[in-house]
Short mmCIF file of C-alpha atoms in Angstrom, two decimals:
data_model
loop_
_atom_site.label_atom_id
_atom_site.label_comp_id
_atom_site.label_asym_id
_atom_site.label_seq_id
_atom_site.Cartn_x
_atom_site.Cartn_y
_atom_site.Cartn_z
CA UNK A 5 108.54 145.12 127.97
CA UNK A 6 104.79 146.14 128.22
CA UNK A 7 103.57 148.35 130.54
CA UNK A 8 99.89 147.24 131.60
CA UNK A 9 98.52 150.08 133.34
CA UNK A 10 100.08 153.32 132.72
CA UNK A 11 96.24 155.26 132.99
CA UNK A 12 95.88 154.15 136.51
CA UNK A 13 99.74 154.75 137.00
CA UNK A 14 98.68 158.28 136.27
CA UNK A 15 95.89 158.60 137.98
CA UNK A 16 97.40 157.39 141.26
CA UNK A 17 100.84 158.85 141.01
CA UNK A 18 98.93 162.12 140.15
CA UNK A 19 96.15 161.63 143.19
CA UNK A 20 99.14 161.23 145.82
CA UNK A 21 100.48 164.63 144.98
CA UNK A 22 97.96 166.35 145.48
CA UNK A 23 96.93 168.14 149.21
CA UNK A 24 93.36 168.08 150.61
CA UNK A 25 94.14 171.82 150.94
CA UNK A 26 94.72 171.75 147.28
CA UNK A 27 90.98 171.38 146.07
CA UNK A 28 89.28 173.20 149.28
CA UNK A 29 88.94 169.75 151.52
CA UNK A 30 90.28 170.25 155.24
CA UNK A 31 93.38 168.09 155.99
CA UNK A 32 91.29 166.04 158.97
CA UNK A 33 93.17 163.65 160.96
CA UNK A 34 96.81 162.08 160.20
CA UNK A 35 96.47 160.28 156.96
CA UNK A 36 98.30 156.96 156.20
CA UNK A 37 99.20 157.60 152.74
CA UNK A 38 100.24 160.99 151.01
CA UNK A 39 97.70 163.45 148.81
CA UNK A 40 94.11 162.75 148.18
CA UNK A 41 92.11 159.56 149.23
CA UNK A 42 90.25 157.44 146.71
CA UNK A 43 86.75 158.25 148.46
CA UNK A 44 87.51 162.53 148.26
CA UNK A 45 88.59 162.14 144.62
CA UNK A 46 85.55 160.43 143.42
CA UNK A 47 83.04 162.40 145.74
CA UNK A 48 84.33 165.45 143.78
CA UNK A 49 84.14 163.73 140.26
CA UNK A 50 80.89 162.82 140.96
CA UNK A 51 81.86 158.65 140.50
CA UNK A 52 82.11 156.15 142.64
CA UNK A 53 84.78 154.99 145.01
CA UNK A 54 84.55 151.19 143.30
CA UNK A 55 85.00 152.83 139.91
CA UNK A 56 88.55 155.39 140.50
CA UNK A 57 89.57 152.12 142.69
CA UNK A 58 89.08 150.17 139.03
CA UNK A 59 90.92 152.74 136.79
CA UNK A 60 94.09 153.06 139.31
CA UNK A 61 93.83 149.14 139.36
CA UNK A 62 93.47 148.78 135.28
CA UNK A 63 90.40 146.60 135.54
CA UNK A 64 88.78 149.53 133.99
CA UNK A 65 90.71 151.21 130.94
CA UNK A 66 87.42 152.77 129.15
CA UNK A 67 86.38 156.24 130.86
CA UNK A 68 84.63 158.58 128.83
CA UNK A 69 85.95 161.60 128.05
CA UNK A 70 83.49 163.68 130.44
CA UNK A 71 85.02 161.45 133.49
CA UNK A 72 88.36 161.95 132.56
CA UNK A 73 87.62 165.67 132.33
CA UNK A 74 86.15 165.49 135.70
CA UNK A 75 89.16 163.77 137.06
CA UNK A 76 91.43 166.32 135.26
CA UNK A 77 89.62 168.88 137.31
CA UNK A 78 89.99 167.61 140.34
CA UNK A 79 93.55 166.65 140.23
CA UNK A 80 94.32 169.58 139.02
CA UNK A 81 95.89 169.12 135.53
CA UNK A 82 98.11 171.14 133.42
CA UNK A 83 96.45 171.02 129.96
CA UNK A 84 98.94 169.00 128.78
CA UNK A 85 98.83 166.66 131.46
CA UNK A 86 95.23 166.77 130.06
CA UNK A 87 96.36 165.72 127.12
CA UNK A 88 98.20 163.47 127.99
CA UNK A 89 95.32 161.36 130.25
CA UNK A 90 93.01 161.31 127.29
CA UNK A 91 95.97 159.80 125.44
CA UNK A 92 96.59 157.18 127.90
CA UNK A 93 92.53 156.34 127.42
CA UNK A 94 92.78 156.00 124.13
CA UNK A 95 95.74 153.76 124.25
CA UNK A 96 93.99 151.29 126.20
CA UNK A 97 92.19 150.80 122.66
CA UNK A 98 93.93 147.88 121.24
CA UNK A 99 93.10 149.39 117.76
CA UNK A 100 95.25 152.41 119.29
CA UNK A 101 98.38 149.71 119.97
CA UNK A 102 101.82 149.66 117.75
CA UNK A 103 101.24 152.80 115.63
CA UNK A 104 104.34 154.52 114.15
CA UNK A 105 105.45 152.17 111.79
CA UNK A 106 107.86 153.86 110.10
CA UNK A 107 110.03 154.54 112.97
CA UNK A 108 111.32 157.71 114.94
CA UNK A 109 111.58 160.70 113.11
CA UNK A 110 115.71 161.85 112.45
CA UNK A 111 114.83 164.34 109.98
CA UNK A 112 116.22 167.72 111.57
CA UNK A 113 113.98 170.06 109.70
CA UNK A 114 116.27 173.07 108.19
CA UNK A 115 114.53 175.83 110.51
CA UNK A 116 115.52 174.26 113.88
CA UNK A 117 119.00 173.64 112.69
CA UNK A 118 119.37 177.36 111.90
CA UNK A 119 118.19 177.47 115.89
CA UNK A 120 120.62 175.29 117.01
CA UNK A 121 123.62 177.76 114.98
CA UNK A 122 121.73 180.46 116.45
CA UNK A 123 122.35 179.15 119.97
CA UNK A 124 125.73 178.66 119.74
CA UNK A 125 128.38 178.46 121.86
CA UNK A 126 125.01 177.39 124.63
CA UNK A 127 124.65 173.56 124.44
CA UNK A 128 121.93 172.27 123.01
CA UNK A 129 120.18 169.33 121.40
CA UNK A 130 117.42 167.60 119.45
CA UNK A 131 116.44 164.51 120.77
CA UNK A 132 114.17 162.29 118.98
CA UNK A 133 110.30 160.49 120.82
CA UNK A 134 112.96 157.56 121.24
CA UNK A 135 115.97 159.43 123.07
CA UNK A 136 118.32 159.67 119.76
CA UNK A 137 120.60 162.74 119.73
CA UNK A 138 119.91 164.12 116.32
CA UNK A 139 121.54 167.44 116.09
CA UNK A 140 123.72 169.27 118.83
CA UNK A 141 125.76 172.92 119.12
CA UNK A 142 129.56 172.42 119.71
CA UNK A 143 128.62 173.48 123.11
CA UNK A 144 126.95 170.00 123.56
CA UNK A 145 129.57 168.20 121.85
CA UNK A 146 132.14 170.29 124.25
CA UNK A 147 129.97 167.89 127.29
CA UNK A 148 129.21 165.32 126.05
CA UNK A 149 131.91 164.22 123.80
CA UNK A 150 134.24 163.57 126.54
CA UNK A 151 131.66 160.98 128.43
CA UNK A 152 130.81 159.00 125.38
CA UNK A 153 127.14 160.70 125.50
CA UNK A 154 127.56 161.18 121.35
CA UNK A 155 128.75 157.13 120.61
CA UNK A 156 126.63 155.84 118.34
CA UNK A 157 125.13 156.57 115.10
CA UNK A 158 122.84 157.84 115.76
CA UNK A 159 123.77 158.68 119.76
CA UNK A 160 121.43 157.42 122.39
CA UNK A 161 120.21 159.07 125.13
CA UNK A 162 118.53 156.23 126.80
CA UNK A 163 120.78 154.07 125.92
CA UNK A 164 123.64 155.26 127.07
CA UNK A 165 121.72 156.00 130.88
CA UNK A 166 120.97 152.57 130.98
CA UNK A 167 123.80 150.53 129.23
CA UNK A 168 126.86 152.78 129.07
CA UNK A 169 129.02 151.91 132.43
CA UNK A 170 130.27 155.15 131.68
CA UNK A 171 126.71 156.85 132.66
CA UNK A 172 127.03 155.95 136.57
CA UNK A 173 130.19 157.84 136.71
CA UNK A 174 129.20 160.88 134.62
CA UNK A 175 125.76 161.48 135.71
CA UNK A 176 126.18 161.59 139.86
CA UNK A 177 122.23 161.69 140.44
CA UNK A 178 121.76 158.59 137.99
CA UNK A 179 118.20 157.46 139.44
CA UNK A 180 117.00 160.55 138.97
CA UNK A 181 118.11 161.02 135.27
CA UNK A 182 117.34 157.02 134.66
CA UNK A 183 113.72 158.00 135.86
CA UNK A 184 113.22 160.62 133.59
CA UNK A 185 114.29 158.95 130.57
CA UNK A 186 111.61 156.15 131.31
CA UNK A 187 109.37 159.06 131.48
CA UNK A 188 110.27 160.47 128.45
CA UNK A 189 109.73 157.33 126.79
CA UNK A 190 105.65 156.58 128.10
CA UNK A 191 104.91 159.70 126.66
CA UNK A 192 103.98 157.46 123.76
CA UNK A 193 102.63 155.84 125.59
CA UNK A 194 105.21 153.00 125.65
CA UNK A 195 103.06 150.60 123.70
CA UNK A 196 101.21 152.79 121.06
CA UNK A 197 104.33 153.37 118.80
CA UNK A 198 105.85 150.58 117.24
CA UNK A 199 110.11 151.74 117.77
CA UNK A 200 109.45 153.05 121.46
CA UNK A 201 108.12 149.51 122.06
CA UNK A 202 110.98 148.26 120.37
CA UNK A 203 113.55 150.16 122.57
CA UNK A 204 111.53 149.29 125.66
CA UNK A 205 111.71 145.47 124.37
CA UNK A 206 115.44 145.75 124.16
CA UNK A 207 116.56 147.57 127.29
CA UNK A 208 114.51 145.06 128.70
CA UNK A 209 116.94 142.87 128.17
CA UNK A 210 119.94 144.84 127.71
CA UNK A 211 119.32 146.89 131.22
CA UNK A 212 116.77 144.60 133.19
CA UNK A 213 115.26 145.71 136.04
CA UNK A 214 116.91 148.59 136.35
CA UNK A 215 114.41 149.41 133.19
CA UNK A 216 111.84 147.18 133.76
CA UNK A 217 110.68 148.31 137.61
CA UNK A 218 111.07 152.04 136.08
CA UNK A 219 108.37 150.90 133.00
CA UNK A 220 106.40 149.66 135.92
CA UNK A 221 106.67 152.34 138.64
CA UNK A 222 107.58 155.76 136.53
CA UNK A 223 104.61 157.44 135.28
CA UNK A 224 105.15 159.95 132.06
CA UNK A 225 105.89 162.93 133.68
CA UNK A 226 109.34 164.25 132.32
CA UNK A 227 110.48 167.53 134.15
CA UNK A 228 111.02 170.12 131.76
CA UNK A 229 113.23 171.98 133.45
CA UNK A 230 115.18 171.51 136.47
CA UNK A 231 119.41 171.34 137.20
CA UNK A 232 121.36 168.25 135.84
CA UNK A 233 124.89 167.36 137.29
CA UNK A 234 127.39 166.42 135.09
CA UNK A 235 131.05 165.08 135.86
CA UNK A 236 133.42 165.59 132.74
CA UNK A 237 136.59 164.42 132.77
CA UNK A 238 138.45 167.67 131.66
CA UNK A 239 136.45 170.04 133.60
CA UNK A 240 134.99 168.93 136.51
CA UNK A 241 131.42 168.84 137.86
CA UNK A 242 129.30 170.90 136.15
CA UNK A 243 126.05 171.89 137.25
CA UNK A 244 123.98 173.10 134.24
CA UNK A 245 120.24 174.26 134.45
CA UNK A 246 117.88 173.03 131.43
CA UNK A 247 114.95 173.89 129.46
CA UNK A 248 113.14 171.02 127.12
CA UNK A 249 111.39 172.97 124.59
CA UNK A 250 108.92 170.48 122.55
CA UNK A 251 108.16 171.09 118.53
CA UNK A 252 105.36 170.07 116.59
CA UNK A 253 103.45 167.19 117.32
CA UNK A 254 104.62 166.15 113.56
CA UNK A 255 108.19 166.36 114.16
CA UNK A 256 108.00 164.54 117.81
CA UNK A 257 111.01 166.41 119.23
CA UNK A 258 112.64 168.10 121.81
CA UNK A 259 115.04 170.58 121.83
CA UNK A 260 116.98 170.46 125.11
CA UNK A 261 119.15 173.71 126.56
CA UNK A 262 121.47 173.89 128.81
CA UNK A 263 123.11 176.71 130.50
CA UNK A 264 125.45 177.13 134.04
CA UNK A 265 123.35 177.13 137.00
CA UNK A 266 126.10 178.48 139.33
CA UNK A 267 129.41 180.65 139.24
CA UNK A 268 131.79 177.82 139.31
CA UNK A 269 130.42 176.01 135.96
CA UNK A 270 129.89 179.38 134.37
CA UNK A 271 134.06 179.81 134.78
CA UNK A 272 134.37 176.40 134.47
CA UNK A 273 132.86 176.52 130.26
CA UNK A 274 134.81 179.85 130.11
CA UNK A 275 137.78 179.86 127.83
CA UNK A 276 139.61 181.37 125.11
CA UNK A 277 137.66 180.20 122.65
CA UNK A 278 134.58 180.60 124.49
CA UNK A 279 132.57 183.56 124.71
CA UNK A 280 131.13 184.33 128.21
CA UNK A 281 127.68 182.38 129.21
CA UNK A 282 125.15 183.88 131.18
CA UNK A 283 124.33 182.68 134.44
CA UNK A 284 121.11 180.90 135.07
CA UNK A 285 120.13 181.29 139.15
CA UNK A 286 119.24 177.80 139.78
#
């Protein structure tokens, strides 16, 4: 499953969010669509209206890096949204296309694993540029055991949101989680490494459009924080508050925390065995 215009997905997704009040323009009369128009973004870019219209379009994949600076400005990017636009450019460049040859990284370098023990009895993960589950606390495997989350060999994140009737059921706010997996995934972007596009080629046919309209409407913007619901079978439904922390751009992982975002799943992952989590306001 290709995704043919992820820069001007970006551009668009990330022009709409933005408020006239945002980068000192008054808000004027009742707009018909949401955030910034094409005309006030390129008037403050210093391009033409024709030319932003072309890059959110696709017909034009090839801005230089002092335009895509100037558009960083004025839609206000983090830097590594920054980052990630130039990237985008760049993968436009067929000679760009299908690196990553050797496939997703799985090696768990000895360092984070001495996090993970550190963490413990908190749940956490390592997940992989292509959603695999690589190494997890028994606070993790406590979750996500009981929902099939760690089937598989090695367990998929992705694919167990989008093939796994099991997912539905356990995750209550599935869009939302099926969205950010998507998102996860572009941060490639989708077509520039050679297993992401492999994955996407597969769920393409495994999930259908459940995938494919996300590949087409999702832009890569995973949150990296934020509350996830989960319903597990033993202890109810858990509301646990996360924090993706990324590693080296070598080692192309995440490691993913979670921790009780309210009294009732803080007593709820209380036991015996268990030593007392903190609570994390959420």
């Amino acid at each position: 499953m290709t995704a043919t215009n992820e820069l001007g997905l970006f551009l668009r997704v990330r022009r709409e969010s933005i408020s006239p009040a945002e980068v000192g323009l008054p808000a004027g009369s009742r707009r018909r669509t949401p955030g910034l128009r094409r005309s006030e973004v390129a008037t403050l870019a210093g391009v033409s209206v024709e030319y932003v219209t072309r890059l959110e379009q696709g017909r034009d994949r090839h801005p230089s890096p002092p335009v895509l600076d100037s558009l960083a400005e004025v839609l206000r990017l983090s830097p590594a949204e920054r980052v990630r636009l130039h990237r985008l450019a760049n993968a436009a460049d067929p000679s760009f296309s299908c690196r990553g040859e050797a496939g997703p990284s799985r090696l768990v370098r000895p360092g984070v694993r001495a996090l993970l023990d550190r963490l413990e009895p908190t749940s956490a993960m390592l997940v992989n540029h292509v959603g695999e589950t690589l190494a997890w606390t028994s606070g993790w495997e406590r979750l996500a055991g009981p929902i099939g989350l760690l089937d598989g060999d090695p367990p998929s994140l992705v694919r167990y949101v989008f093939t796994d009737p099991r997912a539905r059921t356990a995750l209550p706010d599935w869009n939302r989680v099926a969205d950010e997996q998507v998102a996860s995934l572009k941060l490639g972007p989708l077509q520039a490494d050679a297993a992401v596009a492999a994955l996407a080629a597969e769920l393409a046919a495994t999930a259908g459009e459940a995938f494919t309209r996300r590949v087409r409407e999702v832009p890569g913007f995973p949150t990296p924080t934020g509350t996830l619901r989960l319903v597990h079978p033993a202890l109810g439904e858990l509301r646990l508050t996360f924090e993706t922390l990324d590693l080296s751009a070598d080692d192309a992982q995440r490691l993913i925390v979670h921790l009780p975002a309210d009294a009732a799943t803080t007593a709820a992952l209380e036991g015996p065995r268990v030593p007392a989590l903190r609570l994390v306001a959420g």
